Amino acid sequence: ALFLDQLQKDLEEVKELLTSATRKRVRDVLVAEKQKLELEIKNQPLPKPKDVVEEEKSSLGGYTVKINNYGWDQSDKFVKIYISLNGVQKLPAENVQVNFTERSFDLLVKNLNGKNYTMTFNNLLKPISVEGSSRKIKTDMILVMCKKKREEKWDCLTQVEKESKEKEKAAYDTTDPSEGLMNILKKMYAEGDDEMKRTINKAWVESREKQYKGDIPMDI
């Protein structure tokens, strides 16, 4: 919920900047960032009602940790996600739960060394078979086996990753060097922290001021 709140605040600020931006290229950067933020917000899992959250907390007990690190591989029939968790093999099997849908899965590990662990994958790249998917508990690791509906190669795990890769590829596929540089700047701006955004904004403002003064004839 906190991450979603930050994304929404970022989106509000980008919209505010768009109302005052006059240069086309600056607007392009802001529009790209706006679309990226809107996509991220759209793909955030919906917050659960408070009473459901409280009930889950009381039934789980302890502190819940979101798992972010994983590895993945694939065969003709399965996409395999590897999640490292020390000592997971010592838990009762029912403490490791995975719920599958056709385009998502979520993992819940209960009471491992006094903590609970969760991981959610939404918008999987291609549909999976819920019945054919499963999880295996190994030494210090969980293996989530997503059964592919069709035997084909996956280029990445989720739709969001695919869209991100396509945007990145399009950014560098240009014969105009100055356009390529601008696309790299856009990417830096879209993925940068607040400091990076301030630096790029400052550079644009300064070059615009110089242009108005007639120091340099540049269109940026």
PDB file of C-alpha atoms in Angstrom:
ATOM      1  CA  ALA A   1       0.000   0.000   0.000  1.00  0.00           C
ATOM      2  CA  LEU A   2       2.901   2.354   0.808  1.00  0.00           C
ATOM      3  CA  PHE A   3       4.568   1.610  -2.562  1.00  0.00           C
ATOM      4  CA  LEU A   4       1.266   2.216  -4.379  1.00  0.00           C
ATOM      5  CA  ASP A   5       0.870   5.521  -2.519  1.00  0.00           C
ATOM      6  CA  GLN A   6       4.369   6.606  -3.666  1.00  0.00           C
ATOM      7  CA  LEU A   7       3.567   5.675  -7.286  1.00  0.00           C
ATOM      8  CA  GLN A   8       0.362   7.729  -7.189  1.00  0.00           C
ATOM      9  CA  LYS A   9       2.230  10.732  -5.753  1.00  0.00           C
ATOM     10  CA  ASP A  10       4.853  10.399  -8.524  1.00  0.00           C
ATOM     11  CA  LEU A  11       2.061  10.281 -11.118  1.00  0.00           C
ATOM     12  CA  GLU A  12       0.412  13.422  -9.685  1.00  0.00           C
ATOM     13  CA  GLU A  13       3.722  15.304  -9.888  1.00  0.00           C
ATOM     14  CA  VAL A  14       4.350  14.178 -13.487  1.00  0.00           C
ATOM     15  CA  LYS A  15       0.841  15.362 -14.469  1.00  0.00           C
ATOM     16  CA  GLU A  16       1.527  18.685 -12.763  1.00  0.00           C
ATOM     17  CA  LEU A  17       4.822  19.090 -14.658  1.00  0.00           C
ATOM     18  CA  LEU A  18       3.047  18.248 -17.922  1.00  0.00           C
ATOM     19  CA  THR A  19       0.716  21.215 -17.484  1.00  0.00           C
ATOM     20  CA  SER A  20       3.671  23.611 -17.412  1.00  0.00           C
ATOM     21  CA  ALA A  21       6.027  21.887 -19.894  1.00  0.00           C
ATOM     22  CA  THR A  22       6.211  23.709 -23.239  1.00  0.00           C
ATOM     23  CA  ARG A  23       8.978  21.936 -25.155  1.00  0.00           C
ATOM     24  CA  LYS A  24       7.894  18.884 -27.151  1.00  0.00           C
ATOM     25  CA  ARG A  25      10.834  16.741 -26.089  1.00  0.00           C
ATOM     26  CA  VAL A  26      10.374  17.541 -22.420  1.00  0.00           C
ATOM     27  CA  ARG A  27       6.684  16.716 -22.773  1.00  0.00           C
ATOM     28  CA  ASP A  28       7.593  13.431 -24.507  1.00  0.00           C
ATOM     29  CA  VAL A  29       9.768  12.430 -21.550  1.00  0.00           C
ATOM     30  CA  LEU A  30       7.020  13.321 -19.079  1.00  0.00           C
ATOM     31  CA  VAL A  31       4.369  11.477 -21.105  1.00  0.00           C
ATOM     32  CA  ALA A  32       6.610   8.375 -21.219  1.00  0.00           C
ATOM     33  CA  GLU A  33       7.061   8.560 -17.442  1.00  0.00           C
ATOM     34  CA  LYS A  34       3.292   9.087 -16.968  1.00  0.00           C
ATOM     35  CA  GLN A  35       2.503   5.976 -19.022  1.00  0.00           C
ATOM     36  CA  LYS A  36       5.100   3.928 -17.141  1.00  0.00           C
ATOM     37  CA  LEU A  37       3.673   4.990 -13.763  1.00  0.00           C
ATOM     38  CA  GLU A  38       0.093   4.303 -14.878  1.00  0.00           C
ATOM     39  CA  LEU A  39       1.128   0.805 -15.972  1.00  0.00           C
ATOM     40  CA  GLU A  40       2.878   0.146 -12.647  1.00  0.00           C
ATOM     41  CA  ILE A  41      -0.164   1.353 -10.689  1.00  0.00           C
ATOM     42  CA  LYS A  42      -2.465  -0.800 -12.838  1.00  0.00           C
ATOM     43  CA  ASN A  43      -0.346  -3.884 -12.142  1.00  0.00           C
ATOM     44  CA  GLN A  44      -0.244  -3.399  -8.380  1.00  0.00           C
ATOM     45  CA  PRO A  45      -2.386  -5.989  -6.575  1.00  0.00           C
ATOM     46  CA  LEU A  46      -5.585  -4.461  -5.247  1.00  0.00           C
ATOM     47  CA  PRO A  47      -5.482  -3.765  -1.506  1.00  0.00           C
ATOM     48  CA  LYS A  48      -7.538  -6.196   0.525  1.00  0.00           C
ATOM     49  CA  PRO A  49     -10.310  -4.958   2.813  1.00  0.00           C
ATOM     50  CA  LYS A  50      -9.040  -4.080   6.284  1.00  0.00           C
ATOM     51  CA  ASP A  51     -11.004  -6.826   8.045  1.00  0.00           C
ATOM     52  CA  VAL A  52      -9.534  -9.474   5.702  1.00  0.00           C
ATOM     53  CA  VAL A  53      -5.996  -8.153   6.283  1.00  0.00           C
ATOM     54  CA  GLU A  54      -6.507  -8.153  10.065  1.00  0.00           C
ATOM     55  CA  GLU A  55      -7.904 -11.681   9.945  1.00  0.00           C
ATOM     56  CA  GLU A  56      -4.927 -12.888   7.890  1.00  0.00           C
ATOM     57  CA  LYS A  57      -2.475 -11.219  10.264  1.00  0.00           C
ATOM     58  CA  SER A  58      -4.061 -12.820  13.310  1.00  0.00           C
ATOM     59  CA  SER A  59      -4.097 -16.256  11.677  1.00  0.00           C
ATOM     60  CA  LEU A  60      -0.510 -15.952  10.456  1.00  0.00           C
ATOM     61  CA  GLY A  61       1.071 -14.256  13.440  1.00  0.00           C
ATOM     62  CA  GLY A  62       4.625 -12.925  13.308  1.00  0.00           C
ATOM     63  CA  TYR A  63       6.174 -10.635  10.722  1.00  0.00           C
ATOM     64  CA  THR A  64       5.458 -10.976   6.985  1.00  0.00           C
ATOM     65  CA  VAL A  65       8.293 -10.482   4.487  1.00  0.00           C
ATOM     66  CA  LYS A  66       7.835  -9.931   0.743  1.00  0.00           C
ATOM     67  CA  ILE A  67      10.216 -12.073  -1.336  1.00  0.00           C
ATOM     68  CA  ASN A  68      11.837 -10.165  -4.209  1.00  0.00           C
ATOM     69  CA  ASN A  69      14.739 -12.405  -5.196  1.00  0.00           C
ATOM     70  CA  TYR A  70      14.238 -15.434  -7.404  1.00  0.00           C
ATOM     71  CA  GLY A  71      15.714 -17.299 -10.355  1.00  0.00           C
ATOM     72  CA  TRP A  72      13.857 -18.866 -13.240  1.00  0.00           C
ATOM     73  CA  ASP A  73      14.324 -21.392 -16.011  1.00  0.00           C
ATOM     74  CA  GLN A  74      12.097 -23.213 -18.479  1.00  0.00           C
ATOM     75  CA  SER A  75      11.639 -26.474 -20.329  1.00  0.00           C
ATOM     76  CA  ASP A  76       9.235 -27.210 -23.180  1.00  0.00           C
ATOM     77  CA  LYS A  77       6.410 -27.877 -20.713  1.00  0.00           C
ATOM     78  CA  PHE A  78       7.206 -25.841 -17.601  1.00  0.00           C
ATOM     79  CA  VAL A  79       8.352 -22.436 -16.397  1.00  0.00           C
ATOM     80  CA  LYS A  80      10.324 -22.981 -13.173  1.00  0.00           C
ATOM     81  CA  ILE A  81      10.793 -20.322 -10.499  1.00  0.00           C
ATOM     82  CA  TYR A  82      13.429 -20.942  -7.826  1.00  0.00           C
ATOM     83  CA  ILE A  83      13.056 -19.173  -4.460  1.00  0.00           C
ATOM     84  CA  SER A  84      15.789 -19.555  -1.842  1.00  0.00           C
ATOM     85  CA  LEU A  85      14.595 -19.804   1.788  1.00  0.00           C
ATOM     86  CA  ASN A  86      16.904 -21.216   4.424  1.00  0.00           C
ATOM     87  CA  GLY A  87      15.406 -24.112   6.369  1.00  0.00           C
ATOM     88  CA  VAL A  88      12.153 -24.252   4.388  1.00  0.00           C
ATOM     89  CA  GLN A  89      12.406 -28.069   4.157  1.00  0.00           C
ATOM     90  CA  LYS A  90      11.873 -28.297   7.943  1.00  0.00           C
ATOM     91  CA  LEU A  91       8.354 -26.849   7.736  1.00  0.00           C
ATOM     92  CA  PRO A  92       5.186 -28.958   7.525  1.00  0.00           C
ATOM     93  CA  ALA A  93       4.208 -29.190   3.840  1.00  0.00           C
ATOM     94  CA  GLU A  94       0.908 -27.342   4.460  1.00  0.00           C
ATOM     95  CA  ASN A  95       2.887 -24.251   5.570  1.00  0.00           C
ATOM     96  CA  VAL A  96       4.021 -23.724   1.961  1.00  0.00           C
ATOM     97  CA  GLN A  97       1.025 -22.722  -0.136  1.00  0.00           C
ATOM     98  CA  VAL A  98       0.892 -21.674  -3.794  1.00  0.00           C
ATOM     99  CA  ASN A  99      -2.315 -20.487  -5.470  1.00  0.00           C
ATOM    100  CA  PHE A 100      -2.327 -20.536  -9.280  1.00  0.00           C
ATOM    101  CA  THR A 101      -4.601 -18.799 -11.797  1.00  0.00           C
ATOM    102  CA  GLU A 102      -4.251 -18.884 -15.586  1.00  0.00           C
ATOM    103  CA  ARG A 103      -2.002 -15.791 -15.591  1.00  0.00           C
ATOM    104  CA  SER A 104      -0.684 -15.507 -12.007  1.00  0.00           C
ATOM    105  CA  PHE A 105       0.436 -17.272  -8.863  1.00  0.00           C
ATOM    106  CA  ASP A 106       1.066 -16.277  -5.280  1.00  0.00           C
ATOM    107  CA  LEU A 107       3.213 -18.045  -2.708  1.00  0.00           C
ATOM    108  CA  LEU A 108       2.744 -17.994   1.067  1.00  0.00           C
ATOM    109  CA  VAL A 109       5.234 -19.567   3.476  1.00  0.00           C
ATOM    110  CA  LYS A 110       3.955 -19.610   7.050  1.00  0.00           C
ATOM    111  CA  ASN A 111       5.998 -19.444  10.239  1.00  0.00           C
ATOM    112  CA  LEU A 112       9.533 -19.988   8.955  1.00  0.00           C
ATOM    113  CA  ASN A 113      11.821 -18.964  11.833  1.00  0.00           C
ATOM    114  CA  GLY A 114       9.042 -16.770  13.252  1.00  0.00           C
ATOM    115  CA  LYS A 115       8.349 -14.985   9.932  1.00  0.00           C
ATOM    116  CA  ASN A 116       5.914 -15.419   7.054  1.00  0.00           C
ATOM    117  CA  TYR A 117       7.045 -14.974   3.449  1.00  0.00           C
ATOM    118  CA  THR A 118       4.959 -13.959   0.423  1.00  0.00           C
ATOM    119  CA  MET A 119       5.580 -13.597  -3.288  1.00  0.00           C
ATOM    120  CA  THR A 120       3.102 -12.654  -6.025  1.00  0.00           C
ATOM    121  CA  PHE A 121       3.458 -12.826  -9.803  1.00  0.00           C
ATOM    122  CA  ASN A 122       0.671 -11.100 -11.753  1.00  0.00           C
ATOM    123  CA  ASN A 123       0.257 -10.891 -15.550  1.00  0.00           C
ATOM    124  CA  LEU A 124       2.388 -13.897 -16.478  1.00  0.00           C
ATOM    125  CA  LEU A 125       3.557 -13.643 -20.084  1.00  0.00           C
ATOM    126  CA  LYS A 126       1.411 -16.550 -21.290  1.00  0.00           C
ATOM    127  CA  PRO A 127      -1.385 -18.673 -19.804  1.00  0.00           C
ATOM    128  CA  ILE A 128      -0.574 -21.614 -17.555  1.00  0.00           C
ATOM    129  CA  SER A 129      -2.510 -24.726 -16.596  1.00  0.00           C
ATOM    130  CA  VAL A 130      -3.715 -24.419 -13.000  1.00  0.00           C
ATOM    131  CA  GLU A 131      -4.207 -28.191 -12.656  1.00  0.00           C
ATOM    132  CA  GLY A 132      -0.779 -29.017 -14.080  1.00  0.00           C
ATOM    133  CA  SER A 133       1.131 -26.475 -11.944  1.00  0.00           C
ATOM    134  CA  SER A 134       2.633 -27.337  -8.563  1.00  0.00           C
ATOM    135  CA  ARG A 135       5.362 -26.556  -6.057  1.00  0.00           C
ATOM    136  CA  LYS A 136       8.232 -28.653  -4.712  1.00  0.00           C
ATOM    137  CA  ILE A 137      10.068 -28.119  -1.430  1.00  0.00           C
ATOM    138  CA  LYS A 138      13.797 -28.754  -1.620  1.00  0.00           C
ATOM    139  CA  THR A 139      16.689 -28.051   0.762  1.00  0.00           C
ATOM    140  CA  ASP A 140      16.689 -24.279   1.441  1.00  0.00           C
ATOM    141  CA  MET A 141      14.597 -23.712  -1.677  1.00  0.00           C
ATOM    142  CA  ILE A 142      11.079 -23.751  -3.123  1.00  0.00           C
ATOM    143  CA  LEU A 143      10.562 -24.669  -6.766  1.00  0.00           C
ATOM    144  CA  VAL A 144       7.333 -23.356  -8.336  1.00  0.00           C
ATOM    145  CA  MET A 145       6.430 -25.302 -11.480  1.00  0.00           C
ATOM    146  CA  CYS A 146       4.069 -23.425 -13.837  1.00  0.00           C
ATOM    147  CA  LYS A 147       2.732 -25.787 -16.511  1.00  0.00           C
ATOM    148  CA  LYS A 148       2.673 -24.047 -19.905  1.00  0.00           C
ATOM    149  CA  LYS A 149      -0.637 -24.274 -21.769  1.00  0.00           C
ATOM    150  CA  ARG A 150       1.314 -24.322 -25.020  1.00  0.00           C
ATOM    151  CA  GLU A 151       4.798 -25.735 -25.516  1.00  0.00           C
ATOM    152  CA  GLU A 152       6.596 -22.558 -26.580  1.00  0.00           C
ATOM    153  CA  LYS A 153       9.559 -20.512 -25.399  1.00  0.00           C
ATOM    154  CA  TRP A 154       8.912 -17.626 -23.003  1.00  0.00           C
ATOM    155  CA  ASP A 155      11.206 -14.608 -23.508  1.00  0.00           C
ATOM    156  CA  CYS A 156      10.462 -13.354 -19.992  1.00  0.00           C
ATOM    157  CA  LEU A 157       8.167 -14.097 -17.059  1.00  0.00           C
ATOM    158  CA  THR A 158       5.591 -11.303 -17.121  1.00  0.00           C
ATOM    159  CA  GLN A 159       3.775  -9.022 -19.551  1.00  0.00           C
ATOM    160  CA  VAL A 160       5.262  -5.962 -17.811  1.00  0.00           C
ATOM    161  CA  GLU A 161       8.822  -7.235 -18.454  1.00  0.00           C
ATOM    162  CA  LYS A 162       7.937  -7.803 -22.122  1.00  0.00           C
ATOM    163  CA  GLU A 163       6.570  -4.262 -22.540  1.00  0.00           C
ATOM    164  CA  SER A 164       9.609  -2.818 -20.788  1.00  0.00           C
ATOM    165  CA  LYS A 165      11.978  -4.739 -23.099  1.00  0.00           C
ATOM    166  CA  GLU A 166      10.071  -3.635 -26.208  1.00  0.00           C
ATOM    167  CA  LYS A 167      10.206   0.018 -25.150  1.00  0.00           C
ATOM    168  CA  GLU A 168      13.927  -0.271 -24.465  1.00  0.00           C
ATOM    169  CA  LYS A 169      14.545  -1.893 -27.864  1.00  0.00           C
ATOM    170  CA  ALA A 170      12.521   0.810 -29.641  1.00  0.00           C
ATOM    171  CA  ALA A 171      14.515   3.487 -27.835  1.00  0.00           C
ATOM    172  CA  TYR A 172      17.785   2.300 -29.382  1.00  0.00           C
ATOM    173  CA  ASP A 173      16.428   1.367 -32.830  1.00  0.00           C
ATOM    174  CA  THR A 174      17.036   4.715 -34.517  1.00  0.00           C
ATOM    175  CA  THR A 175      19.271   5.944 -37.309  1.00  0.00           C
ATOM    176  CA  ASP A 176      19.321   9.521 -35.975  1.00  0.00           C
ATOM    177  CA  PRO A 177      22.132   9.805 -33.375  1.00  0.00           C
ATOM    178  CA  SER A 178      20.579  12.842 -31.677  1.00  0.00           C
ATOM    179  CA  GLU A 179      17.254  11.032 -31.424  1.00  0.00           C
ATOM    180  CA  GLY A 180      19.048   8.013 -29.973  1.00  0.00           C
ATOM    181  CA  LEU A 181      20.695  10.240 -27.363  1.00  0.00           C
ATOM    182  CA  MET A 182      17.345  11.785 -26.473  1.00  0.00           C
ATOM    183  CA  ASN A 183      15.830   8.319 -26.056  1.00  0.00           C
ATOM    184  CA  ILE A 184      18.680   7.333 -23.729  1.00  0.00           C
ATOM    185  CA  LEU A 185      18.024  10.509 -21.710  1.00  0.00           C
ATOM    186  CA  LYS A 186      14.333   9.617 -21.565  1.00  0.00           C
ATOM    187  CA  LYS A 187      15.203   6.155 -20.270  1.00  0.00           C
ATOM    188  CA  MET A 188      17.547   7.648 -17.662  1.00  0.00           C
ATOM    189  CA  TYR A 189      14.799  10.057 -16.619  1.00  0.00           C
ATOM    190  CA  ALA A 190      12.092   7.389 -16.490  1.00  0.00           C
ATOM    191  CA  GLU A 191      14.188   4.992 -14.403  1.00  0.00           C
ATOM    192  CA  GLY A 192      16.182   7.532 -12.401  1.00  0.00           C
ATOM    193  CA  ASP A 193      15.763   8.528  -8.789  1.00  0.00           C
ATOM    194  CA  ASP A 194      14.736  12.039  -7.703  1.00  0.00           C
ATOM    195  CA  GLU A 195      18.321  13.279  -7.944  1.00  0.00           C
ATOM    196  CA  MET A 196      18.645  12.058 -11.540  1.00  0.00           C
ATOM    197  CA  LYS A 197      15.338  13.703 -12.500  1.00  0.00           C
ATOM    198  CA  ARG A 198      16.437  16.994 -10.916  1.00  0.00           C
ATOM    199  CA  THR A 199      19.754  16.880 -12.798  1.00  0.00           C
ATOM    200  CA  ILE A 200      18.079  16.256 -16.172  1.00  0.00           C
ATOM    201  CA  ASN A 201      15.423  18.919 -15.513  1.00  0.00           C
ATOM    202  CA  LYS A 202      18.137  21.433 -14.550  1.00  0.00           C
ATOM    203  CA  ALA A 203      20.016  20.719 -17.800  1.00  0.00           C
ATOM    204  CA  TRP A 204      16.860  21.296 -19.860  1.00  0.00           C
ATOM    205  CA  VAL A 205      16.011  24.518 -18.058  1.00  0.00           C
ATOM    206  CA  GLU A 206      19.558  25.873 -18.502  1.00  0.00           C
ATOM    207  CA  SER A 207      19.699  25.006 -22.200  1.00  0.00           C
ATOM    208  CA  ARG A 208      16.262  26.557 -22.716  1.00  0.00           C
ATOM    209  CA  GLU A 209      17.382  29.758 -20.980  1.00  0.00           C
ATOM    210  CA  LYS A 210      20.496  29.936 -23.179  1.00  0.00           C
ATOM    211  CA  GLN A 211      18.363  29.408 -26.252  1.00  0.00           C
ATOM    212  CA  TYR A 212      16.069  32.285 -25.272  1.00  0.00           C
ATOM    213  CA  LYS A 213      19.087  34.522 -24.744  1.00  0.00           C
ATOM    214  CA  GLY A 214      20.380  33.592 -28.198  1.00  0.00           C
ATOM    215  CA  ASP A 215      23.573  32.007 -26.878  1.00  0.00           C
ATOM    216  CA  ILE A 216      23.024  28.712 -28.625  1.00  0.00           C
ATOM    217  CA  PRO A 217      20.612  27.771 -31.405  1.00  0.00           C
ATOM    218  CA  MET A 218      19.553  24.408 -30.068  1.00  0.00           C
ATOM    219  CA  ASP A 219      16.205  22.672 -30.049  1.00  0.00           C
ATOM    220  CA  ILE A 220      16.080  20.499 -26.963  1.00  0.00           C
TER     221      ILE A 220
END
